Short mmCIF file of C-alpha atoms in Angstrom, two decimals:
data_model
loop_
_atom_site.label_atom_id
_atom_site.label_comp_id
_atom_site.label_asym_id
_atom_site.label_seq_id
_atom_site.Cartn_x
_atom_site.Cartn_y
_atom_site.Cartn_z
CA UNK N 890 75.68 86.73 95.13
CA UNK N 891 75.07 89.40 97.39
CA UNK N 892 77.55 91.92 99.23
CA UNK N 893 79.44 93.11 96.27
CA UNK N 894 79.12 97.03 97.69
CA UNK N 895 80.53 98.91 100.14
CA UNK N 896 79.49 102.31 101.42
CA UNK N 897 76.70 104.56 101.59
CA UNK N 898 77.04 108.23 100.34
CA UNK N 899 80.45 106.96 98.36
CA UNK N 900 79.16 103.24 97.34
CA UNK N 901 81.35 101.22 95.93
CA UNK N 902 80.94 97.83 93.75
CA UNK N 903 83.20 95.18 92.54
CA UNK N 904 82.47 92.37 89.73
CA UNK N 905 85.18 90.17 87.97
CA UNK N 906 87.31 86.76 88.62
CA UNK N 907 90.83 86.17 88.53
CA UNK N 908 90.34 84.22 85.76
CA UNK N 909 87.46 85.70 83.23
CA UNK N 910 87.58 88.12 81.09
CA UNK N 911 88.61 90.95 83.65
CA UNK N 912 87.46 92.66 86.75
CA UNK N 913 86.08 96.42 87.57
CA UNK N 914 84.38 98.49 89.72
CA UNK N 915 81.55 101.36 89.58
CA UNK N 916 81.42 103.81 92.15
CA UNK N 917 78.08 105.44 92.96
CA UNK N 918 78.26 108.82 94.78
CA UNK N 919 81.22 110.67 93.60
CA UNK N 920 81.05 114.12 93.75
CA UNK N 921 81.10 115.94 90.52
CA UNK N 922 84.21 118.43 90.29
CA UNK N 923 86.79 116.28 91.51
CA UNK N 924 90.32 116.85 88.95
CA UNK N 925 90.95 112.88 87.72
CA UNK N 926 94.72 112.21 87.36
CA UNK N 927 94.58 109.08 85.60
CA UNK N 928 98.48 108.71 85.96
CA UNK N 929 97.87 108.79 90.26
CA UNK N 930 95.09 105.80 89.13
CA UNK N 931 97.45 103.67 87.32
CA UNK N 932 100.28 104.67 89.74
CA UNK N 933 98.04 102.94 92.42
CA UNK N 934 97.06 100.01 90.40
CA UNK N 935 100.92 99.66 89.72
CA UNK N 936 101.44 99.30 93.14
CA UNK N 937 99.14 96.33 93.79
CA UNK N 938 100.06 94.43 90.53
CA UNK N 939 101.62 90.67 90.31
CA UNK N 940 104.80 90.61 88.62
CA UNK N 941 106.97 93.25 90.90
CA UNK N 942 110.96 91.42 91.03
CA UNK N 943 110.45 90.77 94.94
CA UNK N 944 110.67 86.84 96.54
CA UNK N 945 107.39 88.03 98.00
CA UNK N 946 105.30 88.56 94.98
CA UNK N 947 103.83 86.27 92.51
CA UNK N 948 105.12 85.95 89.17
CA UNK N 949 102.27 86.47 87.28
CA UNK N 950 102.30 89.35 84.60
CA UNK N 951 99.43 91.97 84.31
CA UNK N 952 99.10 95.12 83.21
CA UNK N 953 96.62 96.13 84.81
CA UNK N 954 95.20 99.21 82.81
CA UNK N 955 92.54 101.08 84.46
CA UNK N 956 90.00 101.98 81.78
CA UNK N 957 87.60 104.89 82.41
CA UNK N 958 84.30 104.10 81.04
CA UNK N 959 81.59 106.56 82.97
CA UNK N 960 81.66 109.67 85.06
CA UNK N 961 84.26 111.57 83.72
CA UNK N 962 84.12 114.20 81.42
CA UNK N 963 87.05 116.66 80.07
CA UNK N 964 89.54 115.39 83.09
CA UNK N 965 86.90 116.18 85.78
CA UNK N 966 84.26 113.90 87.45
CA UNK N 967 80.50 115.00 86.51
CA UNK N 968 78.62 113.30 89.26
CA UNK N 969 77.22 110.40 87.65
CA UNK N 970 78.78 106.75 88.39
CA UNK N 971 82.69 106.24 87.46
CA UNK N 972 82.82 103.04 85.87
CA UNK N 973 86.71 101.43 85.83
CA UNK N 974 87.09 98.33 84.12
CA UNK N 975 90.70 96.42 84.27
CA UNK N 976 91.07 93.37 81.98
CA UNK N 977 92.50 90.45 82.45
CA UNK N 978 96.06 89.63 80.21
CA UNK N 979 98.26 86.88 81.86
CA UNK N 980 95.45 84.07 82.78
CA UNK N 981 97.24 80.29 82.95
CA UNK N 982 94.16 78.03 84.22
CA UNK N 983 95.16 75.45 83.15
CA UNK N 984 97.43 75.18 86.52
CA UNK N 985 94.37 74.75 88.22
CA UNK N 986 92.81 71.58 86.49
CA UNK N 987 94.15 69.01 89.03
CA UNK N 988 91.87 70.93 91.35
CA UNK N 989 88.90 71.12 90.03
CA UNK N 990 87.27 68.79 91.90
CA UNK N 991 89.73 69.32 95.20
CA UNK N 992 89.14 71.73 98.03
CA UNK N 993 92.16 74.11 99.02
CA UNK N 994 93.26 74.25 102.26
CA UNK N 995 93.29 77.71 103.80
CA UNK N 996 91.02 79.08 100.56
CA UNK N 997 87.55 79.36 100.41
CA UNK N 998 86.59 76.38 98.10
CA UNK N 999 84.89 74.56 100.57
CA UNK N 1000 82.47 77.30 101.71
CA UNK N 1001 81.77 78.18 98.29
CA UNK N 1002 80.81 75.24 96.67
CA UNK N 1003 78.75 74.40 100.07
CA UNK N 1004 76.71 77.76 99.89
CA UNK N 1005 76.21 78.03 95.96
CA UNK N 1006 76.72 74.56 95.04
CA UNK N 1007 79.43 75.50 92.32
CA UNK N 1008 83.15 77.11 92.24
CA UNK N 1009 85.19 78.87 90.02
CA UNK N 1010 88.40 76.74 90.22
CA UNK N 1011 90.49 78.86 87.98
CA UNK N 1012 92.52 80.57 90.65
CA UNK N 1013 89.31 80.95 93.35
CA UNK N 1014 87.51 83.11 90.85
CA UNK N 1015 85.82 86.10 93.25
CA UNK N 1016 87.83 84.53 96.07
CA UNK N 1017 91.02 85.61 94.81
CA UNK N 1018 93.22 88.04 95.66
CA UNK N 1019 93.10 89.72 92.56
CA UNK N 1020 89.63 90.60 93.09
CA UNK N 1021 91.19 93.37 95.01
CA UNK N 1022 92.23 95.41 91.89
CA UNK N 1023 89.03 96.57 91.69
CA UNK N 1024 88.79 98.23 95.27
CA UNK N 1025 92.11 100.16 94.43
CA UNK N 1026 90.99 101.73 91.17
CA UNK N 1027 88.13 102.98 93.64
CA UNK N 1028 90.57 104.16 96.21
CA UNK N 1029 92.51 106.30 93.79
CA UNK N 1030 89.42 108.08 93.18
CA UNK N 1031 88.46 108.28 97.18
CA UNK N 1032 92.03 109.51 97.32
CA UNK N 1033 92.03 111.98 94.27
CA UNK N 1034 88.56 113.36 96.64
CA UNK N 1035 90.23 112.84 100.41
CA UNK N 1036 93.00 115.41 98.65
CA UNK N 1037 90.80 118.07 98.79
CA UNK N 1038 90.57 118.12 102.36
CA UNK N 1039 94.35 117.39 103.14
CA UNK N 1040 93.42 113.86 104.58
CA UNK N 1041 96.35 110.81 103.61
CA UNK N 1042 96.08 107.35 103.85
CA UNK N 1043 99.50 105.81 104.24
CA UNK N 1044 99.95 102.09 105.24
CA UNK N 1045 103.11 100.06 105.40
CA UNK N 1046 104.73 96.89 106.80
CA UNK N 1047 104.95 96.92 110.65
CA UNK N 1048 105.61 93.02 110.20
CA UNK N 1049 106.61 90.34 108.03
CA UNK N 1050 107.54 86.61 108.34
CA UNK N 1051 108.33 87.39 112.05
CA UNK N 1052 110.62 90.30 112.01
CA UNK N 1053 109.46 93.37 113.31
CA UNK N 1054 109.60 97.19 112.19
CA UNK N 1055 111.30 98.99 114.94
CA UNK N 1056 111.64 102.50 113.14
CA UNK N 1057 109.23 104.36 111.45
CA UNK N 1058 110.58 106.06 108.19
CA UNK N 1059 107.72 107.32 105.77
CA UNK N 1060 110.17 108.05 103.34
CA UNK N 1061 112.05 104.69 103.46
CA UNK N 1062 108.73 103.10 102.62
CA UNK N 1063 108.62 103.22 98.62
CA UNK N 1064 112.73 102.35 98.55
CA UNK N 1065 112.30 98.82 99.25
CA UNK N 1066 110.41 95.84 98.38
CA UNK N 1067 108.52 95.05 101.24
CA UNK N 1068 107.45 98.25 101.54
CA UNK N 1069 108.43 98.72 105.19
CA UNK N 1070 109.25 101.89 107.13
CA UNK N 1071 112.49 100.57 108.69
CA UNK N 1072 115.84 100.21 106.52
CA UNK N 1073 117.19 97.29 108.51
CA UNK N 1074 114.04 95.11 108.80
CA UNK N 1075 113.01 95.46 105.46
CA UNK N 1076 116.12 93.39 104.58
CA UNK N 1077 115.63 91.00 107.68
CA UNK N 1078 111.92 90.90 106.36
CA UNK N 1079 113.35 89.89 102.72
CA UNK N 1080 115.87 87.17 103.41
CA UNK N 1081 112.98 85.39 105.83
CA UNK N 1082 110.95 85.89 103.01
CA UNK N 1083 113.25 84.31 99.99
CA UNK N 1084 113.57 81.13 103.05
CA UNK N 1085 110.06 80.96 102.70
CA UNK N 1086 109.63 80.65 99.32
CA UNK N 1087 112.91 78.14 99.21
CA UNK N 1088 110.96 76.25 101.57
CA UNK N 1089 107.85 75.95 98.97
CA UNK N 1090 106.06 77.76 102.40
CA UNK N 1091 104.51 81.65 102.96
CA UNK N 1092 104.49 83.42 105.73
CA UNK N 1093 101.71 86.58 107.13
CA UNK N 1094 102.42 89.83 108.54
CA UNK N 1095 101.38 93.45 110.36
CA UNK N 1096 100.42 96.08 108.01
CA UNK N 1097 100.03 99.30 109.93
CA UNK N 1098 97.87 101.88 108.61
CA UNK N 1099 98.11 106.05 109.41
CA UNK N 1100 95.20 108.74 108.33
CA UNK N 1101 96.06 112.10 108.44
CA UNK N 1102 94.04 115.22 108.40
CA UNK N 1103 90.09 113.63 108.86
CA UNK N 1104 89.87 115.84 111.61
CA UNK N 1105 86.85 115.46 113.91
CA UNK N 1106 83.14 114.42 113.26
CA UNK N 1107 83.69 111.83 111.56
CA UNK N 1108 81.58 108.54 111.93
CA UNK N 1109 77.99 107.74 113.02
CA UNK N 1110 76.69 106.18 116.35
CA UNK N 1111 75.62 104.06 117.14
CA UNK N 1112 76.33 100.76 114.42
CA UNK N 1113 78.51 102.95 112.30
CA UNK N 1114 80.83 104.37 114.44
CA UNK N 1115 84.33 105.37 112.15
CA UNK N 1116 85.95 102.17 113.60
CA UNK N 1117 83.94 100.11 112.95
CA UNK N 1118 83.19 101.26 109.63
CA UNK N 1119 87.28 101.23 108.86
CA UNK N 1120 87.01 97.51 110.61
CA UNK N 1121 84.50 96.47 108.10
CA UNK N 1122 86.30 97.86 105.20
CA UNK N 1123 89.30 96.71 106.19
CA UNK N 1124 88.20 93.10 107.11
CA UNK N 1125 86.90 92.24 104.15
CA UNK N 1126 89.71 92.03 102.25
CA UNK N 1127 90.38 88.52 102.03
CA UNK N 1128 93.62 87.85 103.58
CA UNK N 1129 93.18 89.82 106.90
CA UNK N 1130 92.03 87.96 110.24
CA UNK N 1131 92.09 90.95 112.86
CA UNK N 1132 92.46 94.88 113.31
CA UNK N 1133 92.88 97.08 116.10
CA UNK N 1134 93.12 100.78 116.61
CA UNK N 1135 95.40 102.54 118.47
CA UNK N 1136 96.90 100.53 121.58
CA UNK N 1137 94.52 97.68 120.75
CA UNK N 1138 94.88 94.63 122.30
CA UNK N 1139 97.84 96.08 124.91
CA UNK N 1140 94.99 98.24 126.09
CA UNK N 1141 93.77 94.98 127.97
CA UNK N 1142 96.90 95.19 130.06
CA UNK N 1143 96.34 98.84 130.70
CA UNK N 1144 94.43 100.43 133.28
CA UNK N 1145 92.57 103.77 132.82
CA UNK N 1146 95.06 106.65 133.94
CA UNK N 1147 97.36 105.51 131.83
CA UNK N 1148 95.23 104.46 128.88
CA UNK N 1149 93.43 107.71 128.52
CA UNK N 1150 94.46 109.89 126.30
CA UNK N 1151 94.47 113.29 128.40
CA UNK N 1152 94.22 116.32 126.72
CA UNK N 1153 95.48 120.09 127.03
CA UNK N 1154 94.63 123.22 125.33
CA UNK N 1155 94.20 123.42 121.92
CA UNK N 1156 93.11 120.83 122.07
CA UNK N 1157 95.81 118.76 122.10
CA UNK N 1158 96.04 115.21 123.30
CA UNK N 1159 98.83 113.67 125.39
CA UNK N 1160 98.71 110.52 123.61
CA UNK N 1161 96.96 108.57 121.31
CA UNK N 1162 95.90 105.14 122.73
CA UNK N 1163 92.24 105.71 121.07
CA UNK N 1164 93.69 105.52 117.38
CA UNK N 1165 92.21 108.96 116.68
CA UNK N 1166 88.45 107.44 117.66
CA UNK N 1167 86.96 108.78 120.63
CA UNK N 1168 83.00 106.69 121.09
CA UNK N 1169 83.24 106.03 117.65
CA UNK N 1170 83.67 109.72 116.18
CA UNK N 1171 87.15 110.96 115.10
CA UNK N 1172 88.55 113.49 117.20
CA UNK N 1173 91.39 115.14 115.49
CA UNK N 1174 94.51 113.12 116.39
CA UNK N 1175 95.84 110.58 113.56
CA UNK N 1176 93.98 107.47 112.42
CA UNK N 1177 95.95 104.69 113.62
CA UNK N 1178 95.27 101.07 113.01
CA UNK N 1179 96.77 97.46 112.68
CA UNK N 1180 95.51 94.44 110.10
CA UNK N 1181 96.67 91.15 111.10
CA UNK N 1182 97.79 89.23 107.11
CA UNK N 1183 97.92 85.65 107.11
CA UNK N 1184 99.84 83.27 105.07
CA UNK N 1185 99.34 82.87 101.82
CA UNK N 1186 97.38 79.41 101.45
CA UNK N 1187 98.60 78.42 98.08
CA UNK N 1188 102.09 76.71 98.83
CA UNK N 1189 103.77 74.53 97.17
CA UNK N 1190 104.16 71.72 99.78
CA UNK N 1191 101.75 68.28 99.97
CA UNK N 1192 98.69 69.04 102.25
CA UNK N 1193 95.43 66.77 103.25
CA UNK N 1194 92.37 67.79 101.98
CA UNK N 1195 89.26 66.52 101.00
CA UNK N 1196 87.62 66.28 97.54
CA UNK N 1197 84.01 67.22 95.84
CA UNK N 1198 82.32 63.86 97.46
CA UNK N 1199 83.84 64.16 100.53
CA UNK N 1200 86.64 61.60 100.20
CA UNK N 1201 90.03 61.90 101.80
CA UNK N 1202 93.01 62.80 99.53
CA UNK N 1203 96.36 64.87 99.01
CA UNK N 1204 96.93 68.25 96.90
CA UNK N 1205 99.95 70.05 95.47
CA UNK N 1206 98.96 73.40 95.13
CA UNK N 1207 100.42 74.72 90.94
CA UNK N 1208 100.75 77.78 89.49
CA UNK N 1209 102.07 81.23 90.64
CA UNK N 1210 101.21 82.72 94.15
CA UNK N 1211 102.85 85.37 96.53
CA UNK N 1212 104.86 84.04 99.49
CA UNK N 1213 103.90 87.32 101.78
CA UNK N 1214 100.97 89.40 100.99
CA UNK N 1215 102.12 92.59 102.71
CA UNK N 1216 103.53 94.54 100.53
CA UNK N 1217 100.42 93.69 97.86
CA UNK N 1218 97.91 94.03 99.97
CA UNK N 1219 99.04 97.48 101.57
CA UNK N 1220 97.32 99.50 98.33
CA UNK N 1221 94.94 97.72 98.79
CA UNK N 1222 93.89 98.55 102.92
CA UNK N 1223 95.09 102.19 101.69
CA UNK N 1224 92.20 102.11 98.88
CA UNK N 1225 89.52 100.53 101.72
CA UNK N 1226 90.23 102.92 103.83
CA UNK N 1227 90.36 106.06 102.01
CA UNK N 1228 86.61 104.75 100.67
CA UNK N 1229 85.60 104.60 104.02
CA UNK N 1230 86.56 108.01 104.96
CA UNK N 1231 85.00 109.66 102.17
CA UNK N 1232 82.24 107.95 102.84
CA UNK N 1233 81.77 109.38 106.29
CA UNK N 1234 82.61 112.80 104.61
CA UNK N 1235 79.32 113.00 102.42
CA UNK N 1236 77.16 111.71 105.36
CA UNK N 1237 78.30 114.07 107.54
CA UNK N 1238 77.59 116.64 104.65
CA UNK N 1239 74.37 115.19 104.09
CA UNK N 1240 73.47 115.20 107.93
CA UNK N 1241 74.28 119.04 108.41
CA UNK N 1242 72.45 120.05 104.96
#
């Protein structure tokens, strides 16, 4: 299987299921000299792991240790490839045997067995969710480097099962479950939430995404502009169907006077309808972008399907699965997009060398 990496100058690769014997990364092209704080790694993984006491979240149980095997020596990175393995504790396949030979709606069964002829039942295998533990022991590591420069990554929940953010609270973000900037509709977010799940049903959401401090220069014309390297990274994370930067999609409904982002001494720009990218370069303002979730596809209600010889049938979907993905998934676009952005850092250094 190809397309396991990500990046150039600060490449990243995944391996692991959901189901075998556990998952990792190894990152090729961290800078030696970078202080490791393996208690801001496991923080992160904490904050992506099953098992948090939230409607939202599946129940399953996992520790998920990040192990250190390569590139570190003495609490510093030396250069050579950081190899993070996490393993596997909590597996129950065995609530995926009256699938085996079923496609899941919504999942990527299907394609899968019809492009390698064979599928991992046990939970989707690569095509789960979990995979994505892996890309935020990574992140922490883009992070621990991104530091060094002042640059954040903070993402949050500008949506959720239909209720809407309307305030924008960076401190009310880690104070409640759905990890949402706005008091108010984080408990409007939770109740629709619990319905959901009372329901047997899931819902998608917004998750809004801020970088601070990149500053300008960043990205490479023409096919690698910043955007739509941060698109890329961003996109391929399973659950997410769209992004857009800045205004987005209003921008349509725009017109130029008022869609420009007109700028004073300083500089200083009026607005920031761009998202921070100006022709695909980053020029100074705030990295601002939306990812579009959609609804978890494991739910617990009767669906149609087909089966393994093509023949009509039913499935009830078993075993343990998030109702809203949001407040998951947000370490996880954090950890994509703090990859990305270090990865435009060393090409940039490489280009001016």
């Amino acid at each position: 299987m190809a397309g396991n990496s990500f990046g150039d100058a600060f490449r990243v690769t995944t391996f692991g299921e959901s189901h075998g014997s556990g998952l990792g990364c190894i990152i090729d092209g961290c800078p030696a000299g970078i202080k490791v704080n393996e208690e801001f790694l496991q923080s992160e993984m904490d904050r992506r792991k099953p098992g948090a006491k939230s409607a939202a979240v599946t129940a399953r149980k996992e520790d998920d240790r990040a192990e250190i095997l390569s590139g570190v020596f003495e609490g510093m990175t030396t250069g050579t490839p950081v190899a993070i393995l996490i393993r596997n504790e909590n597996q129950h396949s065995k609530d995926y045997s009256n699938i085996q030979d079923i496609f899941r709606p919504g999942h990527g069964d299907y394609t899968y067995f019809e492009k390698y002829g064979i599928r991992d039942y046990r939970g989707g295998g690569r095509t789960s969710g979990r995979e994505t533990c892996a890309r935020v022991a990574a992140g922490a590591f883009a992070k621990m480097f991104l530091a060094q420069y002042g640059i954040s990554v903070t993402a949050y929940t500008r949506k959720a099962a239909g209720i809407l953010a309307e305030e924008t609270d960076f401190t009310e973000i880690n104070r409640n479950l759905m990890r949402c900037p706005d008091k108010k509709a984080a408990e409007k977010m939770l109740a629709a939430v619990e319905e959901y799940r009372m329901n047997k049903n899931s819902c998608g959401g917004i998750v809004e995404c801020v970088i601070k401090g990149a500053g300008t220069g960043l990205g490479e014309p023409v096919f690698d502009k910043a955007d739509a390297m941060l698109a890329h990274a961003v996109l391929s994370i399973g659950a997410v169907k769209g992004i857009e930067f800045g205004a987005g999609f209003e921008s349509a409904d725009s017109d130029g006077k008022t869609n420009n982002d007109q700028m004073r001494s300083g500089p200083v720009f009026k607005t920031n309808n761009a998202g921070g990218i100006l022709a695909g370069v980053t020029n100074g303002n705030d990295i601002i972008f939306r990812a579009a979730v959609k609804p978890v596809p494991s739910i617990f209600l009767e669906q149609e399907t087909i089966d393994i010889n093509g023949e009509n049938c039913s499935i009830i979907i078993e075993g343990r699965h998030d109702v809203c993905l949001c407040p998951r998934i947000i370490p996880v676009i954090e950890a994509m997009s703090a990859i990305t952005i270090a990865d435009l850092i060393l090409r940039n250094r490489a280009s001016r060398a």
